[in-house]
Tab-separated table of C-alpha atoms in Angstrom:
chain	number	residue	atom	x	y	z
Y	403	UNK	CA	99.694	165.081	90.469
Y	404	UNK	CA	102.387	166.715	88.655
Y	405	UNK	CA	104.224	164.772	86.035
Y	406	UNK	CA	108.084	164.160	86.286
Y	407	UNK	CA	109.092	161.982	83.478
Y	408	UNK	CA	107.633	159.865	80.640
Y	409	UNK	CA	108.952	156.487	80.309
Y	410	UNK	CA	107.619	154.869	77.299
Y	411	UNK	CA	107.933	151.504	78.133
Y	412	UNK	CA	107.094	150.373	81.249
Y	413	UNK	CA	110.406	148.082	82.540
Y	414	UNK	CA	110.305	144.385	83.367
Y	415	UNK	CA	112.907	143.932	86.682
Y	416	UNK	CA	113.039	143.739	89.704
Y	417	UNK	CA	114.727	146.332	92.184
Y	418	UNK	CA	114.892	147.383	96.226
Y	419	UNK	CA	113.881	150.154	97.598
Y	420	UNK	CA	114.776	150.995	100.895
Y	421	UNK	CA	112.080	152.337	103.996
Y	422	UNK	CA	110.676	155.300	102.973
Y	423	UNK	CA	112.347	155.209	99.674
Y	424	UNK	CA	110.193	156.732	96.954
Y	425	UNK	CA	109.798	156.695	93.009
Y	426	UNK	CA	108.917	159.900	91.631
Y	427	UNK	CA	105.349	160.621	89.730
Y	428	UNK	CA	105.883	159.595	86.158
Y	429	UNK	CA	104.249	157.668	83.381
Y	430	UNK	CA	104.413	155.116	80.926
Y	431	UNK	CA	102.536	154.316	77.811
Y	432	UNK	CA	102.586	150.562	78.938
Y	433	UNK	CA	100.510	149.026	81.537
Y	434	UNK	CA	102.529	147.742	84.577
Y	435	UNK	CA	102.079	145.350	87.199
Y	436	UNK	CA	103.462	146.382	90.802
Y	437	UNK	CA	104.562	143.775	93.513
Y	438	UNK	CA	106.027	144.244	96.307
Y	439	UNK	CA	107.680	140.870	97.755
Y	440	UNK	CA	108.417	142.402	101.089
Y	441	UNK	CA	107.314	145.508	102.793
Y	442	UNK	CA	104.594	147.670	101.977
Y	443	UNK	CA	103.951	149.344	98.578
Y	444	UNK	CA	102.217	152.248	98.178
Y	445	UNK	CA	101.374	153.834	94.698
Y	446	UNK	CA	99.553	157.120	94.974
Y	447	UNK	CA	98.476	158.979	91.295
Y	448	UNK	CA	95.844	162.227	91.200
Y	449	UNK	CA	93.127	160.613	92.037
Y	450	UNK	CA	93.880	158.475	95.556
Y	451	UNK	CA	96.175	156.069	96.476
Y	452	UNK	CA	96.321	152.150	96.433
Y	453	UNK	CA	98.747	150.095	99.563
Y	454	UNK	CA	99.732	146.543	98.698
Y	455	UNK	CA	101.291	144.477	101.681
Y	456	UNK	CA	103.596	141.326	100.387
Y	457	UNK	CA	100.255	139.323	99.145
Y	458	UNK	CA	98.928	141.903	97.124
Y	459	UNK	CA	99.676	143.323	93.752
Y	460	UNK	CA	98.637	146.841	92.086
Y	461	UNK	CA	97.417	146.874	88.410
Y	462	UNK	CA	98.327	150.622	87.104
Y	463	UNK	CA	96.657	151.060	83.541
Y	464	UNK	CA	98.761	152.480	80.567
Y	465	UNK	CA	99.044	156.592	80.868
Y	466	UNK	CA	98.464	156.662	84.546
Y	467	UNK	CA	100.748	159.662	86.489
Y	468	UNK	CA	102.089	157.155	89.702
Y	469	UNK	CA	104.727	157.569	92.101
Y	470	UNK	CA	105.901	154.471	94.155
Y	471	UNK	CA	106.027	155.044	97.863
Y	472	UNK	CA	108.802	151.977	100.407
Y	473	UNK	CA	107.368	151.225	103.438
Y	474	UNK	CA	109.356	148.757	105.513
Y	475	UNK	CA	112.183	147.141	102.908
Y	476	UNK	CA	110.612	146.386	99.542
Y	477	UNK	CA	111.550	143.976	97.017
Y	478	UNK	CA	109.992	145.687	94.244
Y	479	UNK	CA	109.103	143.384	90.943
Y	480	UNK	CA	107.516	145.202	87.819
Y	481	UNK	CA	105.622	143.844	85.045
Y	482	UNK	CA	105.157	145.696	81.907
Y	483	UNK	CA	102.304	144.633	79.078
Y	484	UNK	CA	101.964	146.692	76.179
Y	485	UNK	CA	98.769	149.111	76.048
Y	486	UNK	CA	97.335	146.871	73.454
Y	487	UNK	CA	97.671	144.255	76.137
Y	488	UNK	CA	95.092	144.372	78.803
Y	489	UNK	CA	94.321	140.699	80.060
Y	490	UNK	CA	92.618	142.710	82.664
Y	491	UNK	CA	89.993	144.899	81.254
Y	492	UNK	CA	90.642	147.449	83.622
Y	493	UNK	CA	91.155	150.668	83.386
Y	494	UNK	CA	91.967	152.307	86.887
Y	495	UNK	CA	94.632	151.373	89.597
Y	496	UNK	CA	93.480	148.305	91.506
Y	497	UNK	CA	94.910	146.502	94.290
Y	498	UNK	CA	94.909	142.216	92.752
Y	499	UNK	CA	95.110	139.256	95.419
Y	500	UNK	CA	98.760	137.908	94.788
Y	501	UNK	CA	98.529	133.501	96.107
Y	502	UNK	CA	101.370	131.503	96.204
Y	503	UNK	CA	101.513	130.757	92.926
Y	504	UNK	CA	100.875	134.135	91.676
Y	505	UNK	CA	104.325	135.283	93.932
Y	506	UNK	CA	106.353	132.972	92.376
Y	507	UNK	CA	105.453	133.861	89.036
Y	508	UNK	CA	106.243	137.402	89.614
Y	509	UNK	CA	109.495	137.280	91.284
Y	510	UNK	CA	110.484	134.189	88.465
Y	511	UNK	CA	109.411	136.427	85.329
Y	512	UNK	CA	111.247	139.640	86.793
Y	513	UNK	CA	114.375	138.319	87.855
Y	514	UNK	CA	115.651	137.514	84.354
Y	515	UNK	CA	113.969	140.594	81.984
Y	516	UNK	CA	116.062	139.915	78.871
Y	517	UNK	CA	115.161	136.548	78.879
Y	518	UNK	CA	113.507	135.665	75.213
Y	519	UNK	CA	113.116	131.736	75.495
Y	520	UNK	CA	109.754	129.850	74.333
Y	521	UNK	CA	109.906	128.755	78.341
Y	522	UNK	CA	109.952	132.559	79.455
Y	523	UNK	CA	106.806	132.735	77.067
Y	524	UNK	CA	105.235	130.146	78.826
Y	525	UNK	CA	106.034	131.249	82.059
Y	526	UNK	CA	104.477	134.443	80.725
Y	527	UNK	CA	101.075	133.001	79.565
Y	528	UNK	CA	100.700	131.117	83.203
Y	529	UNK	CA	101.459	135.101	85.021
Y	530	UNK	CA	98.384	136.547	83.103
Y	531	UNK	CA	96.441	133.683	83.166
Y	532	UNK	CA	97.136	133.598	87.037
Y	533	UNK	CA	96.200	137.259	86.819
Y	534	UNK	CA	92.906	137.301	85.220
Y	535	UNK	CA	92.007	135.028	88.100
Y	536	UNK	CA	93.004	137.431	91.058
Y	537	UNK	CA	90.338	138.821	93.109
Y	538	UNK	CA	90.460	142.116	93.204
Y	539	UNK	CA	90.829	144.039	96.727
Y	540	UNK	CA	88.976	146.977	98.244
Y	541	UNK	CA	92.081	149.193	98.829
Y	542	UNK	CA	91.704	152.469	97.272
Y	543	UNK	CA	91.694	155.386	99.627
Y	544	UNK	CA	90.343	158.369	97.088
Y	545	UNK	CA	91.703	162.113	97.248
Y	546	UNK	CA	89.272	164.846	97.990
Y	547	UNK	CA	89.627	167.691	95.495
Y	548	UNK	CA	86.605	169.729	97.206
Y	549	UNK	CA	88.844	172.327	99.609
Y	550	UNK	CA	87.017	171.868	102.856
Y	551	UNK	CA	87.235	167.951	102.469
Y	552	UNK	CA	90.575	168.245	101.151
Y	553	UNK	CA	91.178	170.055	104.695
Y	554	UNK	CA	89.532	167.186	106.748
Y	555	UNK	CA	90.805	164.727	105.109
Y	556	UNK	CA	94.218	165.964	105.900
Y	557	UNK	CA	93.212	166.247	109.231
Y	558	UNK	CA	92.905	162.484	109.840
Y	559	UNK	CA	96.018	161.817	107.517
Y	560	UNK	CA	98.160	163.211	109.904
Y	561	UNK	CA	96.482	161.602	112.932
Y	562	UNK	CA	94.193	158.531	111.491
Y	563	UNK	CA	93.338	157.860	115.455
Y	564	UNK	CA	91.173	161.311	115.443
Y	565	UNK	CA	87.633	160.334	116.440
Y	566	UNK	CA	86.060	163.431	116.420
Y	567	UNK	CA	82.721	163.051	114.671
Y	568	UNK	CA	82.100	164.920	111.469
Y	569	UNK	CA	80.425	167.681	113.302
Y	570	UNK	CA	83.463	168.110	115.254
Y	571	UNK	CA	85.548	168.285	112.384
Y	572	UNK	CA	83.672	170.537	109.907
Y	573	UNK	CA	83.456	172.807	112.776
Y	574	UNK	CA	87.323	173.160	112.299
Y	575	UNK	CA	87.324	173.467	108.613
Y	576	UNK	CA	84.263	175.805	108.389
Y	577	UNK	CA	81.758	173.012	106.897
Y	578	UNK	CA	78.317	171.334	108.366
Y	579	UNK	CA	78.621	167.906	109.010
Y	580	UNK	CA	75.238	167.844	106.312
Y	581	UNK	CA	77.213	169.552	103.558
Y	582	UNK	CA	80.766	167.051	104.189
Y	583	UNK	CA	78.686	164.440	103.886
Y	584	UNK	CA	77.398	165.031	100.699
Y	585	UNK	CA	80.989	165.788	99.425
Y	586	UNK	CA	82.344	162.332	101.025
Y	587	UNK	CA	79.637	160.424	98.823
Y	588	UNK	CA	79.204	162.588	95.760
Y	589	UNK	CA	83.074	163.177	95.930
Y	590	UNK	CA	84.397	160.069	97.067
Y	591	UNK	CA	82.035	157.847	96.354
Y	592	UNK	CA	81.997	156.129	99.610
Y	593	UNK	CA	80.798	157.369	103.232
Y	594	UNK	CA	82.777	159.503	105.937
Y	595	UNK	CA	82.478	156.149	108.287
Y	596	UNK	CA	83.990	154.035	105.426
Y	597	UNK	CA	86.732	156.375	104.096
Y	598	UNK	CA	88.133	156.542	107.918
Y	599	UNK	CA	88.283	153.113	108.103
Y	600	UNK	CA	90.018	152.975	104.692
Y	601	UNK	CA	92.562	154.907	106.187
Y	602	UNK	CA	93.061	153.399	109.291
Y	603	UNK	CA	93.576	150.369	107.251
Y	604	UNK	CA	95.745	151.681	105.130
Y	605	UNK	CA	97.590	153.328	108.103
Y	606	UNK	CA	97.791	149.962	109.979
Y	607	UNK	CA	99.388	148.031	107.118
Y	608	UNK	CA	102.416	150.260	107.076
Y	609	UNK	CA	102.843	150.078	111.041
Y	610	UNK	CA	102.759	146.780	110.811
Y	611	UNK	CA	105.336	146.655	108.138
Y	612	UNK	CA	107.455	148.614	110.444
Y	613	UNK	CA	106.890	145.625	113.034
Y	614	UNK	CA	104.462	147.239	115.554
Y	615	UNK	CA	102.619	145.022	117.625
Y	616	UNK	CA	98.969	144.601	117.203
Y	617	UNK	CA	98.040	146.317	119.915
Y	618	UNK	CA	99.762	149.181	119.187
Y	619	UNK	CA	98.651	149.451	115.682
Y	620	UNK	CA	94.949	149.242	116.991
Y	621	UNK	CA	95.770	152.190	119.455
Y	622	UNK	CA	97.278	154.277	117.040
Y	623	UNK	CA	95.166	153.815	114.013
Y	624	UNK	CA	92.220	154.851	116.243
Y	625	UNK	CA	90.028	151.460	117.063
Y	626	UNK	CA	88.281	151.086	120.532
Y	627	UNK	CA	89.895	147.938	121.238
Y	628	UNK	CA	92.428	145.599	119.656
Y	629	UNK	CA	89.436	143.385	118.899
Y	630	UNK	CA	87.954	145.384	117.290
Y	631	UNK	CA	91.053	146.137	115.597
Y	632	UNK	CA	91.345	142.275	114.847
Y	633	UNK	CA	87.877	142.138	113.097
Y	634	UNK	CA	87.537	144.182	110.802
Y	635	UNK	CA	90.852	143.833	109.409
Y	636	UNK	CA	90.474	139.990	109.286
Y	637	UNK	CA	86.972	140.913	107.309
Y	638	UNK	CA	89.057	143.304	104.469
Y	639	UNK	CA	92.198	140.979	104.362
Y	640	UNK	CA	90.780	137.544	104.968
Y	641	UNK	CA	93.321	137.017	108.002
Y	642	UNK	CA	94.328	138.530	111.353
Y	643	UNK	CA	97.147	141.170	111.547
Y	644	UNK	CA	99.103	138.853	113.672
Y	645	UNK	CA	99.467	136.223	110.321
Y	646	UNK	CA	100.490	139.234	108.111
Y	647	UNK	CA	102.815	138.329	106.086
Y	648	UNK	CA	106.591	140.591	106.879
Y	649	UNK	CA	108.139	139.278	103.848
């Protein structure tokens, strides 16, 4: 991902974005925390991208080319720590479970970043603490960087309800279903079956951000049956897409 800017310091505020509004690819030397408190964030950097509905928060290590993607209206609160700073440990985007609590302390510590009081301090030793706790979320979609995955995976990107099989689709982009297959788990890391449903996912939390119903999210992200749509997502997200949260 080609870099735009370098912004040292990675800012403390909070700011909107409108629907489809984006954030160039850029960089900070800080580590940053990413909430959005409505809509759908997604942060994409070189090597995949990461989606964050209102109940979800992105951890984006110190260094790391990102760009900031608005899906529905966001409410977008940031969270800088210093690269000495890592109550984390981690070291690679990951999407963090974002509770009640958790919200509150986000959109409280952004809204006043020049705030220096011992209670801001406080407030600021109850977010990380709050933070170390979050389980962290299975919603990385990885980029392909081999050429005829890069192709198929593009594929499905443009139309995530495509269910040809993999034969189907290296037949298209002039690879055996044996040799993509090897490329999705040497590559990826992760099978063809579980990087389309990655996407679907990913796919269906921006629809419904955009206030699709259900049903039509199911049909369009490519399940069988709105059941089925209802399932799995309920087994990634620990709730149905009917209870997702708009704001």
């Amino acid at each position: 991902m080609p870099e735009n800017r370098h912004t040292p310091i990675a800012p403390t505020h909070t700011r909107r974005l409108a629907s489809g509004g984006a954030i160039d690819p850029h960089r900070h030397d800080d580590h940053q925390i990413v909430y959005a408190g409505r809509g759908v964030l997604i942060v994409t950097t070189g090597s995949g991208s990461w989606v964050a509905p209102g109940n979800r928060a992105i951890w984006v290590p110190a260094g790391t080319v990102h760009a900031h993607e608005a899906r529905g209206e966001l409410d977008l609160h940031l969270v800088g720590l210093p690269a000495t700073d890592n109550p984390l440990g981690l070291d690679a985007p990951t999407v963090l479970a974002v509770g009640p609590l958790l919200r509150e302390l986000l959109i409280a510590y952004t809204r006043a970043p020049d705030d220096e009081s011992p209670e801001r301090a406080r407030l600021r030793g109850v977010l990380l603490d709050q933070l170390r706790a979050s389980p962290q979320q299975p919603l990385h979609l990885p980029a392909p960087a081999a050429p005829a995955l890069r192709a198929l995976c593009g594929i499905l990107r443009a139309d995530p309800a495509d269910d040809r099989t993999l034969a189907e689709l290296g037949r298209q982009v002039g690879a055996s279903d044996r040799t993509l297959s090897r490329l999705f788990r040497g590559d990826l890391g992760m099978s063809f079956p579980q990087w389309r449903t990655q996407l679907r996912l990913q796919h269906a939390l921006v629809l419904l951000a955009e206030q699709e119903s259900v049903t039509a999210v199911a049909h369009r992200c490519g399940w069988s049956s709105t059941s089925a749509f209802i399932d799995v997502f309920r087994r990634t997200f620990g709730h149905t897409p009917g209870s997702h949260p708009a704001d």
